PDB file of C-alpha atoms and ligand atoms in Angstrom:
ATOM      1  CA  UNK A 147      -0.191   0.135   0.193  1.00 46.00           C
ATOM      2  CA  UNK A 148       1.268   3.245  -1.031  1.00 60.00           C
ATOM      3  CA  UNK A 149       0.570   6.667   1.273  1.00 79.00           C
ATOM      4  CA  UNK A 150      -0.420   9.937  -0.549  1.00 94.00           C
ATOM      5  CA  UNK A 151       3.556  10.892   1.293  1.00 97.00           C
ATOM      6  CA  UNK A 152       5.383   8.129  -0.354  1.00 96.00           C
ATOM      7  CA  UNK A 153       3.730   9.266  -3.512  1.00 97.00           C
ATOM      8  CA  UNK A 154       4.610  12.531  -3.026  1.00 97.00           C
ATOM      9  CA  UNK A 155       7.935  11.820  -2.768  1.00 97.00           C
ATOM     10  CA  UNK A 156       8.218   9.673  -5.731  1.00 97.00           C
ATOM     11  CA  UNK A 157       7.241  12.637  -7.346  1.00 97.00           C
ATOM     12  CA  UNK A 158       9.804  15.047  -5.816  1.00 98.00           C
ATOM     13  CA  UNK A 159      12.734  12.334  -6.321  1.00 98.00           C
ATOM     14  CA  UNK A 160      11.492  12.440 -10.405  1.00 97.00           C
ATOM     15  CA  UNK A 161      11.698  15.325 -10.470  1.00 97.00           C
ATOM     16  CA  UNK A 162      14.790  16.249  -8.591  1.00 98.00           C
ATOM     17  CA  UNK A 163      16.304  13.310 -10.558  1.00 97.00           C
ATOM     18  CA  UNK A 164      19.000  14.973 -12.687  1.00 97.00           C
ATOM     19  CA  UNK A 165      20.160  16.599 -10.161  1.00 98.00           C
ATOM     20  CA  UNK A 166      22.940  16.070  -7.737  1.00 97.00           C
ATOM     21  CA  UNK A 167      21.305  17.339  -4.527  1.00 98.00           C
ATOM     22  CA  UNK A 168      20.217  15.685  -1.340  1.00 98.00           C
ATOM     23  CA  UNK A 169      16.714  16.134  -0.316  1.00 98.00           C
ATOM     24  CA  UNK A 170      15.591  17.552   3.547  1.00 98.00           C
ATOM     25  CA  UNK A 171      11.426  16.673   3.948  1.00 98.00           C
ATOM     26  CA  UNK A 172      10.482  19.254   6.522  1.00 98.00           C
ATOM     27  CA  UNK A 173       8.445  17.322   9.268  1.00 98.00           C
ATOM     28  CA  UNK A 174       7.780  20.668  11.617  1.00 98.00           C
ATOM     29  CA  UNK A 175       4.535  19.968  13.213  1.00 96.00           C
ATOM     30  CA  UNK A 176       4.005  16.059  11.676  1.00 97.00           C
ATOM     31  CA  UNK A 177       3.633  13.253  13.862  1.00 97.00           C
ATOM     32  CA  UNK A 178       6.106  10.861  14.307  1.00 98.00           C
ATOM     33  CA  UNK A 179       3.485   8.252  12.128  1.00 97.00           C
ATOM     34  CA  UNK A 180       3.460  10.698   9.341  1.00 97.00           C
ATOM     35  CA  UNK A 181       7.352  10.299   9.424  1.00 98.00           C
ATOM     36  CA  UNK A 182       8.140   7.027   9.299  1.00 98.00           C
ATOM     37  CA  UNK A 183       6.120   6.647   6.006  1.00 97.00           C
ATOM     38  CA  UNK A 184       8.300   8.952   4.789  1.00 98.00           C
ATOM     39  CA  UNK A 185      11.175   6.365   6.477  1.00 98.00           C
ATOM     40  CA  UNK A 186       9.735   3.458   5.277  1.00 97.00           C
ATOM     41  CA  UNK A 187       9.241   4.909   1.598  1.00 96.00           C
ATOM     42  CA  UNK A 188      13.475   5.304   2.039  1.00 97.00           C
ATOM     43  CA  UNK A 189      13.898   8.718   3.758  1.00 98.00           C
ATOM     44  CA  UNK A 190      16.414   9.626   5.566  1.00 98.00           C
ATOM     45  CA  UNK A 191      16.791  13.786   5.741  1.00 98.00           C
ATOM     46  CA  UNK A 192      14.440  15.376   7.848  1.00 98.00           C
ATOM     47  CA  UNK A 193      13.607  19.268   8.873  1.00 98.00           C
ATOM     48  CA  UNK A 194      13.011  20.611  11.904  1.00 98.00           C
ATOM     49  CA  UNK A 195      12.593  24.132  12.758  1.00 97.00           C
ATOM     50  CA  UNK A 196      12.345  23.658  16.896  1.00 97.00           C
ATOM     51  CA  UNK A 197      14.573  22.519  19.088  1.00 98.00           C
ATOM     52  CA  UNK A 198      12.421  20.506  21.580  1.00 98.00           C
ATOM     53  CA  UNK A 199      10.558  18.554  18.583  1.00 98.00           C
ATOM     54  CA  UNK A 200      14.130  18.337  16.995  1.00 98.00           C
ATOM     55  CA  UNK A 201      15.025  16.125  20.281  1.00 98.00           C
ATOM     56  CA  UNK A 202      12.100  14.727  21.109  1.00 98.00           C
ATOM     57  CA  UNK A 203      11.513  13.038  17.756  1.00 98.00           C
ATOM     58  CA  UNK A 204      15.192  12.428  17.406  1.00 98.00           C
ATOM     59  CA  UNK A 205      15.066   9.840  20.892  1.00 98.00           C
ATOM     60  CA  UNK A 206      12.387   8.001  19.898  1.00 98.00           C
ATOM     61  CA  UNK A 207      12.756   7.899  15.894  1.00 98.00           C
ATOM     62  CA  UNK A 208      14.703   5.087  14.309  1.00 98.00           C
ATOM     63  CA  UNK A 209      18.580   6.955  14.856  1.00 98.00           C
ATOM     64  CA  UNK A 210      20.240   6.060  11.074  1.00 98.00           C
ATOM     65  CA  UNK A 211      17.742   9.637  10.953  1.00 98.00           C
ATOM     66  CA  UNK A 212      19.851  12.738   9.575  1.00 98.00           C
ATOM     67  CA  UNK A 213      18.120  15.084  11.866  1.00 98.00           C
ATOM     68  CA  UNK A 214      18.281  18.961  10.140  1.00 98.00           C
ATOM     69  CA  UNK A 215      17.825  22.185  12.289  1.00 98.00           C
ATOM     70  CA  UNK A 216      16.759  24.528   9.978  1.00 97.00           C
ATOM     71  CA  UNK A 217      14.691  26.986  11.926  1.00 90.00           C
ATOM     72  CA  UNK A 218      16.213  29.924  14.148  1.00 94.00           C
ATOM     73  CA  UNK A 219      18.691  28.114  16.203  1.00 97.00           C
ATOM     74  CA  UNK A 220      18.586  30.782  19.850  1.00 97.00           C
ATOM     75  CA  UNK A 221      21.558  30.460  21.801  1.00 98.00           C
ATOM     76  CA  UNK A 222      20.593  28.940  24.709  1.00 98.00           C
ATOM     77  CA  UNK A 223      18.756  25.598  23.457  1.00 98.00           C
ATOM     78  CA  UNK A 224      22.153  25.146  21.210  1.00 98.00           C
ATOM     79  CA  UNK A 225      23.525  22.352  24.540  1.00 98.00           C
ATOM     80  CA  UNK A 226      20.182  20.242  24.056  1.00 98.00           C
ATOM     81  CA  UNK A 227      20.033  19.219  19.800  1.00 98.00           C
ATOM     82  CA  UNK A 228      24.049  18.686  19.366  1.00 98.00           C
ATOM     83  CA  UNK A 229      23.847  15.018  21.068  1.00 97.00           C
ATOM     84  CA  UNK A 230      21.528  14.356  18.155  1.00 97.00           C
ATOM     85  CA  UNK A 231      21.816  17.270  14.786  1.00 98.00           C
ATOM     86  CA  UNK A 232      23.302  16.465  11.450  1.00 98.00           C
ATOM     87  CA  UNK A 233      23.679  19.783   9.957  1.00 98.00           C
ATOM     88  CA  UNK A 234      22.484  23.137  11.786  1.00 98.00           C
ATOM     89  CA  UNK A 235      21.316  25.675   8.716  1.00 98.00           C
ATOM     90  CA  UNK A 236      20.630  28.964   9.683  1.00 94.00           C
ATOM     91  CA  UNK A 237      24.322  29.496  11.563  1.00 98.00           C
ATOM     92  CA  UNK A 238      23.429  33.113  11.342  1.00 96.00           C
ATOM     93  CA  UNK A 239      26.378  34.833  13.885  1.00 96.00           C
ATOM     94  CA  UNK A 240      29.210  34.465  14.951  1.00 97.00           C
ATOM     95  CA  UNK A 241      28.468  34.590  18.602  1.00 97.00           C
ATOM     96  CA  UNK A 242      26.155  31.133  17.854  1.00 98.00           C
ATOM     97  CA  UNK A 243      28.760  29.306  16.168  1.00 98.00           C
ATOM     98  CA  UNK A 244      30.871  29.851  18.941  1.00 98.00           C
ATOM     99  CA  UNK A 245      28.240  28.403  22.090  1.00 98.00           C
ATOM    100  CA  UNK A 246      27.891  25.424  19.507  1.00 98.00           C
ATOM    101  CA  UNK A 247      31.443  25.399  19.224  1.00 98.00           C
ATOM    102  CA  UNK A 248      31.538  25.941  23.121  1.00 98.00           C
ATOM    103  CA  UNK A 249      28.926  22.894  23.485  1.00 98.00           C
ATOM    104  CA  UNK A 250      30.024  20.605  21.066  1.00 98.00           C
ATOM    105  CA  UNK A 251      33.639  20.422  22.796  1.00 98.00           C
ATOM    106  CA  UNK A 252      31.790  19.484  26.273  1.00 98.00           C
ATOM    107  CA  UNK A 253      31.001  15.689  23.982  1.00 98.00           C
ATOM    108  CA  UNK A 254      34.144  15.581  21.893  1.00 98.00           C
ATOM    109  CA  UNK A 255      32.506  15.572  18.128  1.00 98.00           C
ATOM    110  CA  UNK A 256      32.299  18.478  15.489  1.00 98.00           C
ATOM    111  CA  UNK A 257      29.425  19.927  14.099  1.00 98.00           C
ATOM    112  CA  UNK A 258      28.843  20.356  10.670  1.00 98.00           C
ATOM    113  CA  UNK A 259      27.022  23.773   9.847  1.00 98.00           C
ATOM    114  CA  UNK A 260      25.252  25.769   7.083  1.00 98.00           C
ATOM    115  CA  UNK A 261      26.196  30.260   7.135  1.00 98.00           C
ATOM    116  CA  UNK A 262      22.213  31.441   6.931  1.00 97.00           C
ATOM    117  CA  UNK A 263      23.130  34.321   4.045  1.00 97.00           C
ATOM    118  CA  UNK A 264      20.307  36.664   4.280  1.00 95.00           C
ATOM    119  CA  UNK A 265      19.338  36.808   0.398  1.00 92.00           C
ATOM    120  CA  UNK A 266      15.593  37.754   0.627  1.00 89.00           C
ATOM    121  CA  UNK A 267      14.589  41.861   0.574  1.00 87.00           C
ATOM    122  CA  UNK A 268      12.808  41.367   3.871  1.00 82.00           C
ATOM    123  CA  UNK A 269      14.998  42.396   6.787  1.00 76.00           C
ATOM    124  CA  UNK A 270      12.980  40.075   8.439  1.00 71.00           C
ATOM    125  CA  UNK A 271      14.732  36.795   7.416  1.00 70.00           C
ATOM    126  CA  UNK A 272      17.800  35.813   9.582  1.00 86.00           C
ATOM    127  CA  UNK A 273      20.990  35.795   7.976  1.00 94.00           C
ATOM    128  CA  UNK A 274      24.694  37.381   7.563  1.00 96.00           C
ATOM    129  CA  UNK A 275      24.875  39.901   4.983  1.00 95.00           C
ATOM    130  CA  UNK A 276      27.231  38.820   2.433  1.00 95.00           C
ATOM    131  CA  UNK A 277      30.298  41.751   3.851  1.00 96.00           C
ATOM    132  CA  UNK A 278      29.036  39.969   6.666  1.00 96.00           C
ATOM    133  CA  UNK A 279      29.787  36.446   5.957  1.00 97.00           C
ATOM    134  CA  UNK A 280      32.969  37.073   3.247  1.00 97.00           C
ATOM    135  CA  UNK A 281      34.878  39.073   6.427  1.00 97.00           C
ATOM    136  CA  UNK A 282      34.711  36.010   8.363  1.00 97.00           C
ATOM    137  CA  UNK A 283      35.456  33.980   5.797  1.00 96.00           C
ATOM    138  CA  UNK A 284      38.496  35.479   4.791  1.00 96.00           C
ATOM    139  CA  UNK A 285      39.210  36.336   8.368  1.00 96.00           C
ATOM    140  CA  UNK A 286      40.764  32.772  10.228  1.00 93.00           C
ATOM    141  CA  UNK A 287      38.192  32.721  13.105  1.00 96.00           C
ATOM    142  CA  UNK A 288      37.386  29.723  11.290  1.00 96.00           C
ATOM    143  CA  UNK A 289      40.098  28.556  12.864  1.00 95.00           C
ATOM    144  CA  UNK A 290      39.217  28.992  16.505  1.00 96.00           C
ATOM    145  CA  UNK A 291      35.969  27.192  16.128  1.00 98.00           C
ATOM    146  CA  UNK A 292      37.655  23.439  16.536  1.00 98.00           C
ATOM    147  CA  UNK A 293      34.325  21.730  17.144  1.00 98.00           C
ATOM    148  CA  UNK A 294      32.278  23.172  14.434  1.00 98.00           C
ATOM    149  CA  UNK A 295      32.942  22.339  10.814  1.00 98.00           C
ATOM    150  CA  UNK A 296      31.454  24.488   7.961  1.00 98.00           C
ATOM    151  CA  UNK A 297      29.353  22.778   4.948  1.00 98.00           C
ATOM    152  CA  UNK A 298      28.161  25.919   3.175  1.00 98.00           C
ATOM    153  CA  UNK A 299      26.157  28.414   2.734  1.00 98.00           C
ATOM    154  CA  UNK A 300      21.711  28.730   3.496  1.00 98.00           C
ATOM    155  CA  UNK A 301      19.570  30.726   2.287  1.00 96.00           C
ATOM    156  CA  UNK A 302      16.056  31.638   2.261  1.00 94.00           C
ATOM    157  CA  UNK A 303      14.394  33.628  -0.827  1.00 94.00           C
ATOM    158  CA  UNK A 304      12.012  36.230  -0.845  1.00 93.00           C
ATOM    159  CA  UNK A 305       8.234  35.187   0.260  1.00 92.00           C
ATOM    160  CA  UNK A 306       7.644  35.695  -3.136  1.00 93.00           C
ATOM    161  CA  UNK A 307       4.939  35.389  -6.710  1.00 94.00           C
ATOM    162  CA  UNK A 308       7.562  36.723  -8.488  1.00 96.00           C
ATOM    163  CA  UNK A 309       9.343  33.965  -9.345  1.00 96.00           C
ATOM    164  CA  UNK A 310      12.620  35.953 -11.686  1.00 97.00           C
ATOM    165  CA  UNK A 311      13.560  37.999  -8.675  1.00 97.00           C
ATOM    166  CA  UNK A 312      14.084  34.404  -6.194  1.00 97.00           C
ATOM    167  CA  UNK A 313      15.852  33.486  -9.145  1.00 98.00           C
ATOM    168  CA  UNK A 314      18.127  36.505  -8.805  1.00 97.00           C
ATOM    169  CA  UNK A 315      17.447  35.818  -4.951  1.00 97.00           C
ATOM    170  CA  UNK A 316      19.618  32.347  -5.244  1.00 98.00           C
ATOM    171  CA  UNK A 317      21.796  32.816  -8.652  1.00 98.00           C
ATOM    172  CA  UNK A 318      23.865  35.172  -5.910  1.00 97.00           C
ATOM    173  CA  UNK A 319      23.940  32.713  -3.620  1.00 98.00           C
ATOM    174  CA  UNK A 320      25.171  30.555  -5.526  1.00 98.00           C
ATOM    175  CA  UNK A 321      27.628  33.786  -6.486  1.00 98.00           C
ATOM    176  CA  UNK A 322      28.776  34.231  -3.218  1.00 97.00           C
ATOM    177  CA  UNK A 323      28.891  29.690  -2.478  1.00 98.00           C
ATOM    178  CA  UNK A 324      31.121  29.827  -5.175  1.00 98.00           C
ATOM    179  CA  UNK A 325      34.237  32.470  -4.683  1.00 97.00           C
ATOM    180  CA  UNK A 326      35.047  29.390  -1.074  1.00 97.00           C
ATOM    181  CA  UNK A 327      35.568  25.946  -1.157  1.00 96.00           C
ATOM    182  CA  UNK A 328      31.948  24.717   0.247  1.00 98.00           C
ATOM    183  CA  UNK A 329      29.944  21.586  -0.498  1.00 98.00           C
ATOM    184  CA  UNK A 330      26.606  22.125   0.685  1.00 98.00           C
ATOM    185  CA  UNK A 331      24.197  24.934  -0.422  1.00 98.00           C
ATOM    186  CA  UNK A 332      21.067  24.874   0.385  1.00 98.00           C
ATOM    187  CA  UNK A 333      18.553  26.660  -0.921  1.00 98.00           C
ATOM    188  CA  UNK A 334      14.674  25.829  -2.204  1.00 98.00           C
ATOM    189  CA  UNK A 335      11.363  25.031  -0.182  1.00 97.00           C
ATOM    190  CA  UNK A 336       8.074  23.253  -1.793  1.00 97.00           C
ATOM    191  CA  UNK A 337       7.632  26.392  -4.384  1.00 95.00           C
ATOM    192  CA  UNK A 338      11.253  26.940  -5.565  1.00 96.00           C
ATOM    193  CA  UNK A 339      12.472  23.355  -4.978  1.00 98.00           C
ATOM    194  CA  UNK A 340      13.208  23.436  -8.909  1.00 97.00           C
ATOM    195  CA  UNK A 341      14.308  26.505  -9.679  1.00 98.00           C
ATOM    196  CA  UNK A 342      16.907  26.754  -6.097  1.00 98.00           C
ATOM    197  CA  UNK A 343      17.980  23.656  -8.209  1.00 98.00           C
ATOM    198  CA  UNK A 344      19.153  25.568 -11.596  1.00 98.00           C
ATOM    199  CA  UNK A 345      20.616  27.963 -10.314  1.00 98.00           C
ATOM    200  CA  UNK A 346      22.627  25.857  -8.343  1.00 98.00           C
ATOM    201  CA  UNK A 347      21.692  24.526  -5.457  1.00 98.00           C
ATOM    202  CA  UNK A 348      22.375  20.749  -4.042  1.00 98.00           C
ATOM    203  CA  UNK A 349      19.966  20.590  -1.764  1.00 98.00           C
ATOM    204  CA  UNK A 350      16.639  21.313  -1.854  1.00 98.00           C
ATOM    205  CA  UNK A 351      14.401  21.811   1.917  1.00 98.00           C
ATOM    206  CA  UNK A 352      10.633  20.696   1.571  1.00 98.00           C
ATOM    207  CA  UNK A 353       7.641  20.259   3.895  1.00 98.00           C
ATOM    208  CA  UNK A 354       4.533  20.958   1.513  1.00 97.00           C
ATOM    209  CA  UNK A 355       5.153  19.611  -1.204  1.00 98.00           C
ATOM    210  CA  UNK A 356       5.734  16.058   0.639  1.00 98.00           C
ATOM    211  CA  UNK A 357       3.528  15.635   4.032  1.00 97.00           C
ATOM    212  CA  UNK A 358       0.881  18.090   2.439  1.00 95.00           C
ATOM    213  CA  UNK A 359      -0.308  22.232   4.614  1.00 94.00           C
ATOM    214  CA  UNK A 360       0.842  22.870   7.630  1.00 92.00           C
ATOM    215  CA  UNK A 361      -1.855  24.063  10.218  1.00 82.00           C
ATOM    216  CA  UNK A 362       0.075  25.598  12.867  1.00 65.00           C
TER     217      UNK A 362
HETATM  218  C1  PLP B 855       9.575  25.379   6.744  1.00 73.55           C
HETATM  219  C2  PLP B 855      10.663  25.483   5.891  1.00 73.55           C
HETATM  220  C3  PLP B 855      10.833  25.350   5.304  1.00 73.55           C
HETATM  221  C4  PLP B 855      10.123  24.798   4.724  1.00 73.55           C
HETATM  222  O1  PLP B 855       9.033  25.310   3.275  1.00 73.55           O
HETATM  223  P1  PLP B 855       8.079  24.094   2.773  1.00 73.55           P
HETATM  224  O2  PLP B 855       7.057  25.423   1.695  1.00 73.55           O
HETATM  225  O3  PLP B 855       5.938  23.179   3.303  1.00 73.55           O
HETATM  226  O4  PLP B 855       8.563  22.969   1.949  1.00 73.55           O
HETATM  227  C5  PLP B 855      11.741  24.871   4.343  1.00 73.55           C
HETATM  228  N1  PLP B 855      13.347  25.757   4.739  1.00 73.55           N
HETATM  229  C6  PLP B 855      12.696  26.475   6.189  1.00 73.55           C
HETATM  230  C7  PLP B 855      14.094  27.535   6.917  1.00 73.55           C
HETATM  231  C8  PLP B 855      11.963  26.248   7.125  1.00 73.55           C
HETATM  232  O5  PLP B 855      11.498  27.355   7.598  1.00 73.55           O
END
């Protein structure tokens, strides 16, 4: 028997099959039964945006799931998440990076992180400006954070129907990404993942198109 989640996944995997990319299934607000449906279809990367939810799910769901923290992360919650998280997407300040490094060192781990870059025209979205990012990356200060491994960049486009604007924002982030030796460029969601892939993304974060609308 195949559920709608499984057929949604199949459709997306077919659509993106020409691209080298990781699909992160964004399971925020969704119950464990639905996550297991996707898991049973072979999905292993899942994204959550709340620390409590990620920890609660990670504790009971299969241990080979890779948990992605995709939301804004508060420094006082970092300690709860480091034992469980595979990749933190939204590192948006050096203070947060410092705290991740501190908590990761306590449990003797290296935590994979993406630096979030502010590419949207709204100022509500978090992230480094391109100038701040360049300053940090060329400063050499990242070497001080031995328990953090910067894998790449993450960005969120403006919330708009104007796909030309969204495409330009993705292209700008790709250009920044190409200036550095990095592995992961996380951009693209349900409404724009194909456009993001065309612009050079290699990690997409898709919730609604897999699990349906969220009520919360
Ligand atoms: C919720 C969320 C997504 C997934 O959004 P959908 O439109 O449901 O695919 C992706 N990235 C981040 C950072 C999110 O918070």
